[in-house]
Amino acid sequence: MERAYKFRIYPNKTQESLLQKTFGCVRFIYNYFLDKRIKAYEQNKKTISYNECSKELTQLKKEKKWLKEPDKSSLQNALKNLDTAYKNFFNRQKAGFPSIFRK
């Protein structure tokens, strides 16, 4: 038997700020690499792998200092979610093309 629990959190101002920054950075990374993958396919008919995106993420974090504020695993999970969306699109007929991640 499985159980589900609901939790409600009440973050203070600094925690709320960090959560908003994390969500914003995750949204930026997902959309940035989605756009990059679309352009790479349109120009070269080639897809970019998760590993290539991950390597580029480290370079992007050096250029954009504000990407260092949130936890690194949340940014990596954004890349994994994008990669999973691509795999589902190409392997299954039911899944739609990955769309822009909005607020």
PDB file of C-alpha atoms in Angstrom:
ATOM      1  CA  MET A   1       0.000   0.000   0.000  1.00  0.00           C
ATOM      2  CA  GLU A   2       1.350   3.416  -1.003  1.00  0.00           C
ATOM      3  CA  ARG A   3       0.789   6.583   0.947  1.00  0.00           C
ATOM      4  CA  ALA A   4       1.027  10.186  -0.055  1.00  0.00           C
ATOM      5  CA  TYR A   5       1.913  13.080   2.165  1.00  0.00           C
ATOM      6  CA  LYS A   6       1.285  16.757   1.560  1.00  0.00           C
ATOM      7  CA  PHE A   7       3.649  19.311   2.987  1.00  0.00           C
ATOM      8  CA  ARG A   8       3.272  23.046   3.065  1.00  0.00           C
ATOM      9  CA  ILE A   9       6.372  25.131   3.444  1.00  0.00           C
ATOM     10  CA  TYR A  10       6.652  28.673   4.687  1.00  0.00           C
ATOM     11  CA  PRO A  11      10.042  29.958   3.524  1.00  0.00           C
ATOM     12  CA  ASN A  12      11.504  33.106   4.966  1.00  0.00           C
ATOM     13  CA  LYS A  13      12.546  35.982   2.681  1.00  0.00           C
ATOM     14  CA  THR A  14      16.047  34.683   1.931  1.00  0.00           C
ATOM     15  CA  GLN A  15      14.784  31.171   1.206  1.00  0.00           C
ATOM     16  CA  GLU A  16      12.021  32.544  -0.993  1.00  0.00           C
ATOM     17  CA  SER A  17      14.582  34.599  -2.899  1.00  0.00           C
ATOM     18  CA  LEU A  18      16.791  31.548  -3.423  1.00  0.00           C
ATOM     19  CA  LEU A  19      13.817  29.509  -4.628  1.00  0.00           C
ATOM     20  CA  GLN A  20      12.874  32.192  -7.152  1.00  0.00           C
ATOM     21  CA  LYS A  21      16.473  32.394  -8.397  1.00  0.00           C
ATOM     22  CA  THR A  22      16.620  28.613  -8.722  1.00  0.00           C
ATOM     23  CA  PHE A  23      13.378  28.432 -10.698  1.00  0.00           C
ATOM     24  CA  GLY A  24      14.523  31.269 -12.948  1.00  0.00           C
ATOM     25  CA  CYS A  25      17.913  29.675 -13.615  1.00  0.00           C
ATOM     26  CA  VAL A  26      16.342  26.286 -14.350  1.00  0.00           C
ATOM     27  CA  ARG A  27      13.922  27.934 -16.776  1.00  0.00           C
ATOM     28  CA  PHE A  28      16.811  29.804 -18.453  1.00  0.00           C
ATOM     29  CA  ILE A  29      18.950  26.666 -18.844  1.00  0.00           C
ATOM     30  CA  TYR A  30      16.079  24.582 -20.247  1.00  0.00           C
ATOM     31  CA  ASN A  31      15.099  27.252 -22.785  1.00  0.00           C
ATOM     32  CA  TYR A  32      18.701  28.084 -23.688  1.00  0.00           C
ATOM     33  CA  PHE A  33      19.613  24.516 -24.538  1.00  0.00           C
ATOM     34  CA  LEU A  34      16.273  23.835 -26.231  1.00  0.00           C
ATOM     35  CA  ASP A  35      16.957  26.763 -28.537  1.00  0.00           C
ATOM     36  CA  LYS A  36      20.529  25.576 -29.055  1.00  0.00           C
ATOM     37  CA  ARG A  37      19.359  22.066 -29.973  1.00  0.00           C
ATOM     38  CA  ILE A  38      16.755  23.388 -32.397  1.00  0.00           C
ATOM     39  CA  LYS A  39      19.281  25.645 -34.144  1.00  0.00           C
ATOM     40  CA  ALA A  40      21.886  22.866 -34.332  1.00  0.00           C
ATOM     41  CA  TYR A  41      19.378  20.568 -35.995  1.00  0.00           C
ATOM     42  CA  GLU A  42      18.200  23.225 -38.439  1.00  0.00           C
ATOM     43  CA  GLN A  43      21.736  24.135 -39.486  1.00  0.00           C
ATOM     44  CA  ASN A  44      23.579  20.792 -39.415  1.00  0.00           C
ATOM     45  CA  LYS A  45      20.811  18.169 -39.137  1.00  0.00           C
ATOM     46  CA  LYS A  46      22.615  17.000 -36.004  1.00  0.00           C
ATOM     47  CA  THR A  47      21.451  16.785 -32.413  1.00  0.00           C
ATOM     48  CA  ILE A  48      23.386  17.833 -29.327  1.00  0.00           C
ATOM     49  CA  SER A  49      23.763  15.157 -26.649  1.00  0.00           C
ATOM     50  CA  TYR A  50      23.265  15.553 -22.918  1.00  0.00           C
ATOM     51  CA  ASN A  51      27.022  15.278 -22.319  1.00  0.00           C
ATOM     52  CA  GLU A  52      27.786  18.099 -24.746  1.00  0.00           C
ATOM     53  CA  CYS A  53      25.148  20.275 -23.070  1.00  0.00           C
ATOM     54  CA  SER A  54      26.571  19.460 -19.651  1.00  0.00           C
ATOM     55  CA  LYS A  55      30.073  20.463 -20.734  1.00  0.00           C
ATOM     56  CA  GLU A  56      28.753  23.690 -22.176  1.00  0.00           C
ATOM     57  CA  LEU A  57      26.831  24.366 -18.957  1.00  0.00           C
ATOM     58  CA  THR A  58      30.086  24.537 -17.008  1.00  0.00           C
ATOM     59  CA  GLN A  59      31.422  27.091 -19.507  1.00  0.00           C
ATOM     60  CA  LEU A  60      28.175  29.037 -19.327  1.00  0.00           C
ATOM     61  CA  LYS A  61      28.413  29.163 -15.524  1.00  0.00           C
ATOM     62  CA  LYS A  62      31.854  30.771 -15.862  1.00  0.00           C
ATOM     63  CA  GLU A  63      30.449  33.443 -18.186  1.00  0.00           C
ATOM     64  CA  LYS A  64      27.259  34.127 -16.245  1.00  0.00           C
ATOM     65  CA  LYS A  65      28.077  34.387 -12.563  1.00  0.00           C
ATOM     66  CA  TRP A  66      24.399  34.391 -11.501  1.00  0.00           C
ATOM     67  CA  LEU A  67      24.098  30.740 -12.606  1.00  0.00           C
ATOM     68  CA  LYS A  68      26.363  29.756  -9.703  1.00  0.00           C
ATOM     69  CA  GLU A  69      23.853  30.848  -7.048  1.00  0.00           C
ATOM     70  CA  PRO A  70      21.381  27.933  -7.241  1.00  0.00           C
ATOM     71  CA  ASP A  71      22.225  24.313  -6.540  1.00  0.00           C
ATOM     72  CA  LYS A  72      24.071  22.652  -9.419  1.00  0.00           C
ATOM     73  CA  SER A  73      21.888  19.544  -9.351  1.00  0.00           C
ATOM     74  CA  SER A  74      18.798  21.577 -10.240  1.00  0.00           C
ATOM     75  CA  LEU A  75      20.522  22.849 -13.386  1.00  0.00           C
ATOM     76  CA  GLN A  76      21.696  19.352 -14.306  1.00  0.00           C
ATOM     77  CA  ASN A  77      18.150  18.069 -13.790  1.00  0.00           C
ATOM     78  CA  ALA A  78      16.897  20.691 -16.249  1.00  0.00           C
ATOM     79  CA  LEU A  79      19.280  19.260 -18.844  1.00  0.00           C
ATOM     80  CA  LYS A  80      18.180  15.708 -18.025  1.00  0.00           C
ATOM     81  CA  ASN A  81      14.515  16.693 -18.355  1.00  0.00           C
ATOM     82  CA  LEU A  82      15.205  18.262 -21.747  1.00  0.00           C
ATOM     83  CA  ASP A  83      17.092  15.177 -22.898  1.00  0.00           C
ATOM     84  CA  THR A  84      14.242  12.931 -21.732  1.00  0.00           C
ATOM     85  CA  ALA A  85      11.732  15.106 -23.601  1.00  0.00           C
ATOM     86  CA  TYR A  86      13.772  14.732 -26.791  1.00  0.00           C
ATOM     87  CA  LYS A  87      14.096  10.980 -26.373  1.00  0.00           C
ATOM     88  CA  ASN A  88      10.360  10.627 -25.758  1.00  0.00           C
ATOM     89  CA  PHE A  89       9.613  12.694 -28.852  1.00  0.00           C
ATOM     90  CA  PHE A  90      11.827  10.630 -31.143  1.00  0.00           C
ATOM     91  CA  ASN A  91      11.027   7.211 -29.667  1.00  0.00           C
ATOM     92  CA  ARG A  92       7.276   7.499 -29.195  1.00  0.00           C
ATOM     93  CA  GLN A  93       4.565   8.756 -31.465  1.00  0.00           C
ATOM     94  CA  LYS A  94       2.432  10.157 -28.609  1.00  0.00           C
ATOM     95  CA  ALA A  95       4.924  12.593 -27.110  1.00  0.00           C
ATOM     96  CA  GLY A  96       4.981  16.095 -28.570  1.00  0.00           C
ATOM     97  CA  PHE A  97       8.007  18.181 -29.373  1.00  0.00           C
ATOM     98  CA  PRO A  98       9.560  19.829 -26.284  1.00  0.00           C
ATOM     99  CA  SER A  99       8.208  23.323 -25.783  1.00  0.00           C
ATOM    100  CA  ILE A 100       9.527  26.432 -24.102  1.00  0.00           C
ATOM    101  CA  PHE A 101       9.404  26.303 -20.331  1.00  0.00           C
ATOM    102  CA  ARG A 102       7.376  29.263 -19.149  1.00  0.00           C
ATOM    103  CA  LYS A 103       6.655  30.793 -15.801  1.00  0.00           C
TER     104      LYS A 103
END
